[in-house]
Amino acid sequence: MGVEHKPLNIMLPMEVDYRRKKAKRQSWIPVVITEKGTVQPIEYHGSAHIASYSYANGMIAVPIGKMEVKKGELVHVRQI
């Protein structure tokens, strides 16, 4: 209908280290943007843990092949 959606992606540093067990797929992890302007991952165990999204105000994408995101590393945050 002529509308082009361009979601706002902001770059913020991670508050803590984040590790995952498998890296065969891109993962979307729910996060909270803290008062310090950092990103704190929320406990999340996959799509069955959908309730964790009710606490989130953003999501980060962890790309295929990446096992961890280090504290202080800048990540793209999509606000929700």
PDB file of N, CA and C in Angstrom:
ATOM      1  N   MET A   1       0.809  -1.186   0.000  1.00  0.00           N
ATOM      2  CA  MET A   1       0.000   0.000   0.000  1.00  0.00           C
ATOM      3  C   MET A   1       0.856   1.255   0.000  1.00  0.00           C
ATOM      4  N   GLY A   2       2.093   1.124  -0.344  1.00  0.00           N
ATOM      5  CA  GLY A   2       2.958   2.276  -0.449  1.00  0.00           C
ATOM      6  C   GLY A   2       3.695   2.661   0.820  1.00  0.00           C
ATOM      7  N   VAL A   3       3.519   1.920   1.893  1.00  0.00           N
ATOM      8  CA  VAL A   3       4.213   2.231   3.141  1.00  0.00           C
ATOM      9  C   VAL A   3       5.435   1.333   3.251  1.00  0.00           C
ATOM     10  N   GLU A   4       6.575   1.949   3.467  1.00  0.00           N
ATOM     11  CA  GLU A   4       7.806   1.181   3.631  1.00  0.00           C
ATOM     12  C   GLU A   4       8.219   1.237   5.097  1.00  0.00           C
ATOM     13  N   HIS A   5       8.150   0.095   5.776  1.00  0.00           N
ATOM     14  CA  HIS A   5       8.480   0.037   7.205  1.00  0.00           C
ATOM     15  C   HIS A   5       9.986  -0.045   7.387  1.00  0.00           C
ATOM     16  N   LYS A   6      10.528   0.863   8.175  1.00  0.00           N
ATOM     17  CA  LYS A   6      11.956   0.865   8.487  1.00  0.00           C
ATOM     18  C   LYS A   6      12.093   0.883  10.006  1.00  0.00           C
ATOM     19  N   PRO A   7      12.228  -0.296  10.624  1.00  0.00           N
ATOM     20  CA  PRO A   7      12.330  -0.332  12.086  1.00  0.00           C
ATOM     21  C   PRO A   7      13.606   0.355  12.570  1.00  0.00           C
ATOM     22  N   LEU A   8      13.497   0.992  13.712  1.00  0.00           N
ATOM     23  CA  LEU A   8      14.636   1.678  14.311  1.00  0.00           C
ATOM     24  C   LEU A   8      15.551   0.655  14.975  1.00  0.00           C
ATOM     25  N   ASN A   9      16.779   0.588  14.508  1.00  0.00           N
ATOM     26  CA  ASN A   9      17.794  -0.252  15.130  1.00  0.00           C
ATOM     27  C   ASN A   9      18.838   0.666  15.744  1.00  0.00           C
ATOM     28  N   ILE A  10      19.096   0.493  17.029  1.00  0.00           N
ATOM     29  CA  ILE A  10      20.094   1.309  17.702  1.00  0.00           C
ATOM     30  C   ILE A  10      21.251   0.420  18.145  1.00  0.00           C
ATOM     31  N   MET A  11      22.420   1.016  18.298  1.00  0.00           N
ATOM     32  CA  MET A  11      23.605   0.290  18.746  1.00  0.00           C
ATOM     33  C   MET A  11      23.840   0.609  20.220  1.00  0.00           C
ATOM     34  N   LEU A  12      23.885  -0.453  21.041  1.00  0.00           N
ATOM     35  CA  LEU A  12      24.141  -0.298  22.471  1.00  0.00           C
ATOM     36  C   LEU A  12      25.122  -1.368  22.926  1.00  0.00           C
ATOM     37  N   PRO A  13      25.900  -1.103  23.993  1.00  0.00           N
ATOM     38  CA  PRO A  13      26.836  -2.105  24.507  1.00  0.00           C
ATOM     39  C   PRO A  13      26.124  -3.139  25.380  1.00  0.00           C
ATOM     40  N   MET A  14      26.649  -4.356  25.357  1.00  0.00           N
ATOM     41  CA  MET A  14      26.136  -5.425  26.218  1.00  0.00           C
ATOM     42  C   MET A  14      26.540  -5.161  27.664  1.00  0.00           C
ATOM     43  N   GLU A  15      25.635  -5.420  28.579  1.00  0.00           N
ATOM     44  CA  GLU A  15      25.884  -5.266  30.021  1.00  0.00           C
ATOM     45  C   GLU A  15      26.700  -6.438  30.563  1.00  0.00           C
ATOM     46  N   VAL A  16      26.493  -7.628  30.006  1.00  0.00           N
ATOM     47  CA  VAL A  16      27.148  -8.860  30.472  1.00  0.00           C
ATOM     48  C   VAL A  16      27.554  -9.700  29.264  1.00  0.00           C
ATOM     49  N   ASP A  17      28.393 -10.704  29.509  1.00  0.00           N
ATOM     50  CA  ASP A  17      28.706 -11.676  28.462  1.00  0.00           C
ATOM     51  C   ASP A  17      27.475 -12.535  28.198  1.00  0.00           C
ATOM     52  N   TYR A  18      27.264 -12.909  26.939  1.00  0.00           N
ATOM     53  CA  TYR A  18      26.160 -13.798  26.572  1.00  0.00           C
ATOM     54  C   TYR A  18      26.738 -14.949  25.759  1.00  0.00           C
ATOM     55  N   ARG A  19      26.410 -16.185  26.152  1.00  0.00           N
ATOM     56  CA  ARG A  19      26.853 -17.387  25.426  1.00  0.00           C
ATOM     57  C   ARG A  19      25.645 -18.230  25.071  1.00  0.00           C
ATOM     58  N   ARG A  20      25.770 -18.935  23.951  1.00  0.00           N
ATOM     59  CA  ARG A  20      24.731 -19.895  23.577  1.00  0.00           C
ATOM     60  C   ARG A  20      25.384 -21.214  23.209  1.00  0.00           C
ATOM     61  N   LYS A  21      24.601 -22.291  23.248  1.00  0.00           N
ATOM     62  CA  LYS A  21      25.140 -23.633  23.030  1.00  0.00           C
ATOM     63  C   LYS A  21      25.302 -23.970  21.559  1.00  0.00           C
ATOM     64  N   LYS A  22      24.381 -23.506  20.726  1.00  0.00           N
ATOM     65  CA  LYS A  22      24.418 -23.824  19.296  1.00  0.00           C
ATOM     66  C   LYS A  22      24.415 -22.534  18.488  1.00  0.00           C
ATOM     67  N   ALA A  23      25.079 -22.581  17.329  1.00  0.00           N
ATOM     68  CA  ALA A  23      25.144 -21.385  16.491  1.00  0.00           C
ATOM     69  C   ALA A  23      24.780 -21.697  15.044  1.00  0.00           C
ATOM     70  N   LYS A  24      23.945 -22.723  14.842  1.00  0.00           N
ATOM     71  CA  LYS A  24      23.562 -23.117  13.483  1.00  0.00           C
ATOM     72  C   LYS A  24      22.512 -22.194  12.874  1.00  0.00           C
ATOM     73  N   ARG A  25      21.831 -21.406  13.720  1.00  0.00           N
ATOM     74  CA  ARG A  25      20.788 -20.488  13.257  1.00  0.00           C
ATOM     75  C   ARG A  25      20.992 -19.110  13.866  1.00  0.00           C
ATOM     76  N   GLN A  26      20.386 -18.128  13.223  1.00  0.00           N
ATOM     77  CA  GLN A  26      20.343 -16.802  13.831  1.00  0.00           C
ATOM     78  C   GLN A  26      19.357 -16.866  14.986  1.00  0.00           C
ATOM     79  N   SER A  27      19.702 -16.259  16.101  1.00  0.00           N
ATOM     80  CA  SER A  27      18.822 -16.242  17.277  1.00  0.00           C
ATOM     81  C   SER A  27      18.405 -14.815  17.583  1.00  0.00           C
ATOM     82  N   TRP A  28      17.154 -14.653  17.979  1.00  0.00           N
ATOM     83  CA  TRP A  28      16.640 -13.373  18.454  1.00  0.00           C
ATOM     84  C   TRP A  28      16.459 -13.495  19.958  1.00  0.00           C
ATOM     85  N   ILE A  29      17.180 -12.677  20.712  1.00  0.00           N
ATOM     86  CA  ILE A  29      17.203 -12.761  22.165  1.00  0.00           C
ATOM     87  C   ILE A  29      16.505 -11.533  22.757  1.00  0.00           C
ATOM     88  N   PRO A  30      15.518 -11.749  23.638  1.00  0.00           N
ATOM     89  CA  PRO A  30      14.872 -10.607  24.284  1.00  0.00           C
ATOM     90  C   PRO A  30      15.823  -9.947  25.282  1.00  0.00           C
ATOM     91  N   VAL A  31      15.792  -8.621  25.312  1.00  0.00           N
ATOM     92  CA  VAL A  31      16.688  -7.861  26.184  1.00  0.00           C
ATOM     93  C   VAL A  31      15.938  -6.717  26.855  1.00  0.00           C
ATOM     94  N   VAL A  32      16.561  -6.200  27.905  1.00  0.00           N
ATOM     95  CA  VAL A  32      16.104  -4.983  28.566  1.00  0.00           C
ATOM     96  C   VAL A  32      17.185  -3.933  28.350  1.00  0.00           C
ATOM     97  N   ILE A  33      16.766  -2.746  27.967  1.00  0.00           N
ATOM     98  CA  ILE A  33      17.691  -1.621  27.871  1.00  0.00           C
ATOM     99  C   ILE A  33      17.730  -0.976  29.257  1.00  0.00           C
ATOM    100  N   THR A  34      18.902  -0.976  29.864  1.00  0.00           N
ATOM    101  CA  THR A  34      19.042  -0.498  31.242  1.00  0.00           C
ATOM    102  C   THR A  34      19.108   1.029  31.297  1.00  0.00           C
ATOM    103  N   GLU A  35      19.008   1.566  32.494  1.00  0.00           N
ATOM    104  CA  GLU A  35      19.121   3.013  32.697  1.00  0.00           C
ATOM    105  C   GLU A  35      20.511   3.525  32.327  1.00  0.00           C
ATOM    106  N   LYS A  36      21.513   2.616  32.348  1.00  0.00           N
ATOM    107  CA  LYS A  36      22.885   2.991  31.983  1.00  0.00           C
ATOM    108  C   LYS A  36      23.078   3.027  30.471  1.00  0.00           C
ATOM    109  N   GLY A  37      22.045   2.609  29.716  1.00  0.00           N
ATOM    110  CA  GLY A  37      22.155   2.583  28.258  1.00  0.00           C
ATOM    111  C   GLY A  37      22.849   1.341  27.740  1.00  0.00           C
ATOM    112  N   THR A  38      22.822   0.277  28.533  1.00  0.00           N
ATOM    113  CA  THR A  38      23.386  -1.001  28.108  1.00  0.00           C
ATOM    114  C   THR A  38      22.254  -1.995  27.870  1.00  0.00           C
ATOM    115  N   VAL A  39      22.608  -3.149  27.333  1.00  0.00           N
ATOM    116  CA  VAL A  39      21.626  -4.181  27.006  1.00  0.00           C
ATOM    117  C   VAL A  39      21.836  -5.391  27.909  1.00  0.00           C
ATOM    118  N   GLN A  40      20.779  -5.804  28.595  1.00  0.00           N
ATOM    119  CA  GLN A  40      20.813  -6.952  29.511  1.00  0.00           C
ATOM    120  C   GLN A  40      19.911  -8.050  28.948  1.00  0.00           C
ATOM    121  N   PRO A  41      20.475  -9.210  28.536  1.00  0.00           N
ATOM    122  CA  PRO A  41      19.624 -10.311  28.064  1.00  0.00           C
ATOM    123  C   PRO A  41      18.692 -10.804  29.168  1.00  0.00           C
ATOM    124  N   ILE A  42      17.509 -11.214  28.773  1.00  0.00           N
ATOM    125  CA  ILE A  42      16.526 -11.786  29.688  1.00  0.00           C
ATOM    126  C   ILE A  42      16.623 -13.300  29.573  1.00  0.00           C
ATOM    127  N   GLU A  43      16.412 -13.996  30.688  1.00  0.00           N
ATOM    128  CA  GLU A  43      16.418 -15.459  30.649  1.00  0.00           C
ATOM    129  C   GLU A  43      15.423 -15.933  29.591  1.00  0.00           C
ATOM    130  N   TYR A  44      15.917 -16.739  28.656  1.00  0.00           N
ATOM    131  CA  TYR A  44      15.102 -17.151  27.510  1.00  0.00           C
ATOM    132  C   TYR A  44      15.538 -18.544  27.081  1.00  0.00           C
ATOM    133  N   HIS A  45      14.576 -19.455  26.949  1.00  0.00           N
ATOM    134  CA  HIS A  45      14.886 -20.842  26.591  1.00  0.00           C
ATOM    135  C   HIS A  45      14.199 -21.259  25.304  1.00  0.00           C
ATOM    136  N   GLY A  46      14.136 -20.363  24.349  1.00  0.00           N
ATOM    137  CA  GLY A  46      13.522 -20.675  23.065  1.00  0.00           C
ATOM    138  C   GLY A  46      12.070 -20.246  22.996  1.00  0.00           C
ATOM    139  N   SER A  47      11.443 -20.570  21.875  1.00  0.00           N
ATOM    140  CA  SER A  47      10.094 -20.076  21.600  1.00  0.00           C
ATOM    141  C   SER A  47       9.056 -20.515  22.627  1.00  0.00           C
ATOM    142  N   ALA A  48       9.290 -21.612  23.332  1.00  0.00           N
ATOM    143  CA  ALA A  48       8.344 -22.060  24.353  1.00  0.00           C
ATOM    144  C   ALA A  48       8.344 -21.126  25.563  1.00  0.00           C
ATOM    145  N   HIS A  49       9.364 -20.297  25.674  1.00  0.00           N
ATOM    146  CA  HIS A  49       9.499 -19.377  26.805  1.00  0.00           C
ATOM    147  C   HIS A  49       9.037 -17.972  26.397  1.00  0.00           C
ATOM    148  N   ILE A  50       7.918 -17.926  25.714  1.00  0.00           N
ATOM    149  CA  ILE A  50       7.409 -16.676  25.146  1.00  0.00           C
ATOM    150  C   ILE A  50       7.096 -15.625  26.208  1.00  0.00           C
ATOM    151  N   ALA A  51       6.826 -16.040  27.432  1.00  0.00           N
ATOM    152  CA  ALA A  51       6.505 -15.090  28.503  1.00  0.00           C
ATOM    153  C   ALA A  51       7.647 -14.110  28.764  1.00  0.00           C
ATOM    154  N   SER A  52       8.878 -14.494  28.457  1.00  0.00           N
ATOM    155  CA  SER A  52      10.007 -13.592  28.704  1.00  0.00           C
ATOM    156  C   SER A  52       9.909 -12.323  27.860  1.00  0.00           C
ATOM    157  N   TYR A  53       9.203 -12.390  26.735  1.00  0.00           N
ATOM    158  CA  TYR A  53       9.042 -11.192  25.903  1.00  0.00           C
ATOM    159  C   TYR A  53       8.216 -10.117  26.600  1.00  0.00           C
ATOM    160  N   SER A  54       7.403 -10.497  27.576  1.00  0.00           N
ATOM    161  CA  SER A  54       6.600  -9.496  28.282  1.00  0.00           C
ATOM    162  C   SER A  54       7.471  -8.601  29.168  1.00  0.00           C
ATOM    163  N   TYR A  55       8.687  -9.036  29.480  1.00  0.00           N
ATOM    164  CA  TYR A  55       9.616  -8.247  30.285  1.00  0.00           C
ATOM    165  C   TYR A  55      10.591  -7.447  29.422  1.00  0.00           C
ATOM    166  N   ALA A  56      10.659  -7.763  28.135  1.00  0.00           N
ATOM    167  CA  ALA A  56      11.652  -7.167  27.240  1.00  0.00           C
ATOM    168  C   ALA A  56      11.168  -5.833  26.673  1.00  0.00           C
ATOM    169  N   ASN A  57      12.131  -4.963  26.373  1.00  0.00           N
ATOM    170  CA  ASN A  57      11.806  -3.765  25.611  1.00  0.00           C
ATOM    171  C   ASN A  57      12.670  -3.668  24.358  1.00  0.00           C
ATOM    172  N   GLY A  58      13.335  -4.786  24.036  1.00  0.00           N
ATOM    173  CA  GLY A  58      14.133  -4.856  22.824  1.00  0.00           C
ATOM    174  C   GLY A  58      14.528  -6.289  22.519  1.00  0.00           C
ATOM    175  N   MET A  59      15.107  -6.470  21.326  1.00  0.00           N
ATOM    176  CA  MET A  59      15.617  -7.777  20.899  1.00  0.00           C
ATOM    177  C   MET A  59      16.943  -7.559  20.186  1.00  0.00           C
ATOM    178  N   ILE A  60      17.845  -8.528  20.348  1.00  0.00           N
ATOM    179  CA  ILE A  60      19.092  -8.498  19.584  1.00  0.00           C
ATOM    180  C   ILE A  60      19.156  -9.760  18.738  1.00  0.00           C
ATOM    181  N   ALA A  61      19.788  -9.651  17.592  1.00  0.00           N
ATOM    182  CA  ALA A  61      19.992 -10.803  16.719  1.00  0.00           C
ATOM    183  C   ALA A  61      21.423 -11.290  16.904  1.00  0.00           C
ATOM    184  N   VAL A  62      21.574 -12.583  17.173  1.00  0.00           N
ATOM    185  CA  VAL A  62      22.897 -13.198  17.258  1.00  0.00           C
ATOM    186  C   VAL A  62      23.052 -14.015  15.978  1.00  0.00           C
ATOM    187  N   PRO A  63      23.999 -13.637  15.100  1.00  0.00           N
ATOM    188  CA  PRO A  63      24.094 -14.267  13.785  1.00  0.00           C
ATOM    189  C   PRO A  63      24.569 -15.723  13.815  1.00  0.00           C
ATOM    190  N   ILE A  64      24.327 -16.406  12.719  1.00  0.00           N
ATOM    191  CA  ILE A  64      24.790 -17.782  12.525  1.00  0.00           C
ATOM    192  C   ILE A  64      26.301 -17.823  12.750  1.00  0.00           C
ATOM    193  N   GLY A  65      26.758 -18.826  13.476  1.00  0.00           N
ATOM    194  CA  GLY A  65      28.184 -19.019  13.708  1.00  0.00           C
ATOM    195  C   GLY A  65      28.756 -18.271  14.904  1.00  0.00           C
ATOM    196  N   LYS A  66      28.007 -17.355  15.477  1.00  0.00           N
ATOM    197  CA  LYS A  66      28.504 -16.583  16.628  1.00  0.00           C
ATOM    198  C   LYS A  66      28.029 -17.248  17.908  1.00  0.00           C
ATOM    199  N   MET A  67      28.967 -17.688  18.742  1.00  0.00           N
ATOM    200  CA  MET A  67      28.648 -18.407  19.973  1.00  0.00           C
ATOM    201  C   MET A  67      28.478 -17.481  21.174  1.00  0.00           C
ATOM    202  N   GLU A  68      29.149 -16.320  21.156  1.00  0.00           N
ATOM    203  CA  GLU A  68      29.055 -15.445  22.317  1.00  0.00           C
ATOM    204  C   GLU A  68      29.136 -13.980  21.918  1.00  0.00           C
ATOM    205  N   VAL A  69      28.574 -13.161  22.786  1.00  0.00           N
ATOM    206  CA  VAL A  69      28.660 -11.709  22.667  1.00  0.00           C
ATOM    207  C   VAL A  69      29.286 -11.234  23.974  1.00  0.00           C
ATOM    208  N   LYS A  70      30.381 -10.513  23.864  1.00  0.00           N
ATOM    209  CA  LYS A  70      31.141 -10.088  25.046  1.00  0.00           C
ATOM    210  C   LYS A  70      30.561  -8.825  25.683  1.00  0.00           C
ATOM    211  N   LYS A  71      30.749  -8.715  26.981  1.00  0.00           N
ATOM    212  CA  LYS A  71      30.371  -7.509  27.721  1.00  0.00           C
ATOM    213  C   LYS A  71      31.038  -6.302  27.060  1.00  0.00           C
ATOM    214  N   GLY A  72      30.269  -5.248  26.834  1.00  0.00           N
ATOM    215  CA  GLY A  72      30.799  -4.037  26.216  1.00  0.00           C
ATOM    216  C   GLY A  72      30.730  -4.021  24.700  1.00  0.00           C
ATOM    217  N   GLU A  73      30.517  -5.186  24.082  1.00  0.00           N
ATOM    218  CA  GLU A  73      30.415  -5.259  22.622  1.00  0.00           C
ATOM    219  C   GLU A  73      29.138  -4.553  22.168  1.00  0.00           C
ATOM    220  N   LEU A  74      29.259  -3.746  21.118  1.00  0.00           N
ATOM    221  CA  LEU A  74      28.086  -3.054  20.584  1.00  0.00           C
ATOM    222  C   LEU A  74      27.224  -4.024  19.785  1.00  0.00           C
ATOM    223  N   VAL A  75      25.923  -3.975  20.035  1.00  0.00           N
ATOM    224  CA  VAL A  75      24.974  -4.843  19.333  1.00  0.00           C
ATOM    225  C   VAL A  75      23.834  -3.994  18.779  1.00  0.00           C
ATOM    226  N   HIS A  76      23.255  -4.469  17.677  1.00  0.00           N
ATOM    227  CA  HIS A  76      22.065  -3.830  17.114  1.00  0.00           C
ATOM    228  C   HIS A  76      20.870  -4.229  17.966  1.00  0.00           C
ATOM    229  N   VAL A  77      20.112  -3.255  18.429  1.00  0.00           N
ATOM    230  CA  VAL A  77      18.932  -3.510  19.258  1.00  0.00           C
ATOM    231  C   VAL A  77      17.701  -3.034  18.504  1.00  0.00           C
ATOM    232  N   ARG A  78      16.740  -3.932  18.344  1.00  0.00           N
ATOM    233  CA  ARG A  78      15.450  -3.549  17.767  1.00  0.00           C
ATOM    234  C   ARG A  78      14.479  -3.373  18.922  1.00  0.00           C
ATOM    235  N   GLN A  79      13.997  -2.163  19.099  1.00  0.00           N
ATOM    236  CA  GLN A  79      13.080  -1.892  20.203  1.00  0.00           C
ATOM    237  C   GLN A  79      11.709  -2.501  19.935  1.00  0.00           C
ATOM    238  N   ILE A  80      11.084  -3.007  21.015  1.00  0.00           N
ATOM    239  CA  ILE A  80       9.729  -3.565  20.897  1.00  0.00           C
ATOM    240  C   ILE A  80       8.838  -2.934  21.951  1.00  0.00           C
TER     241      ILE A  80
END
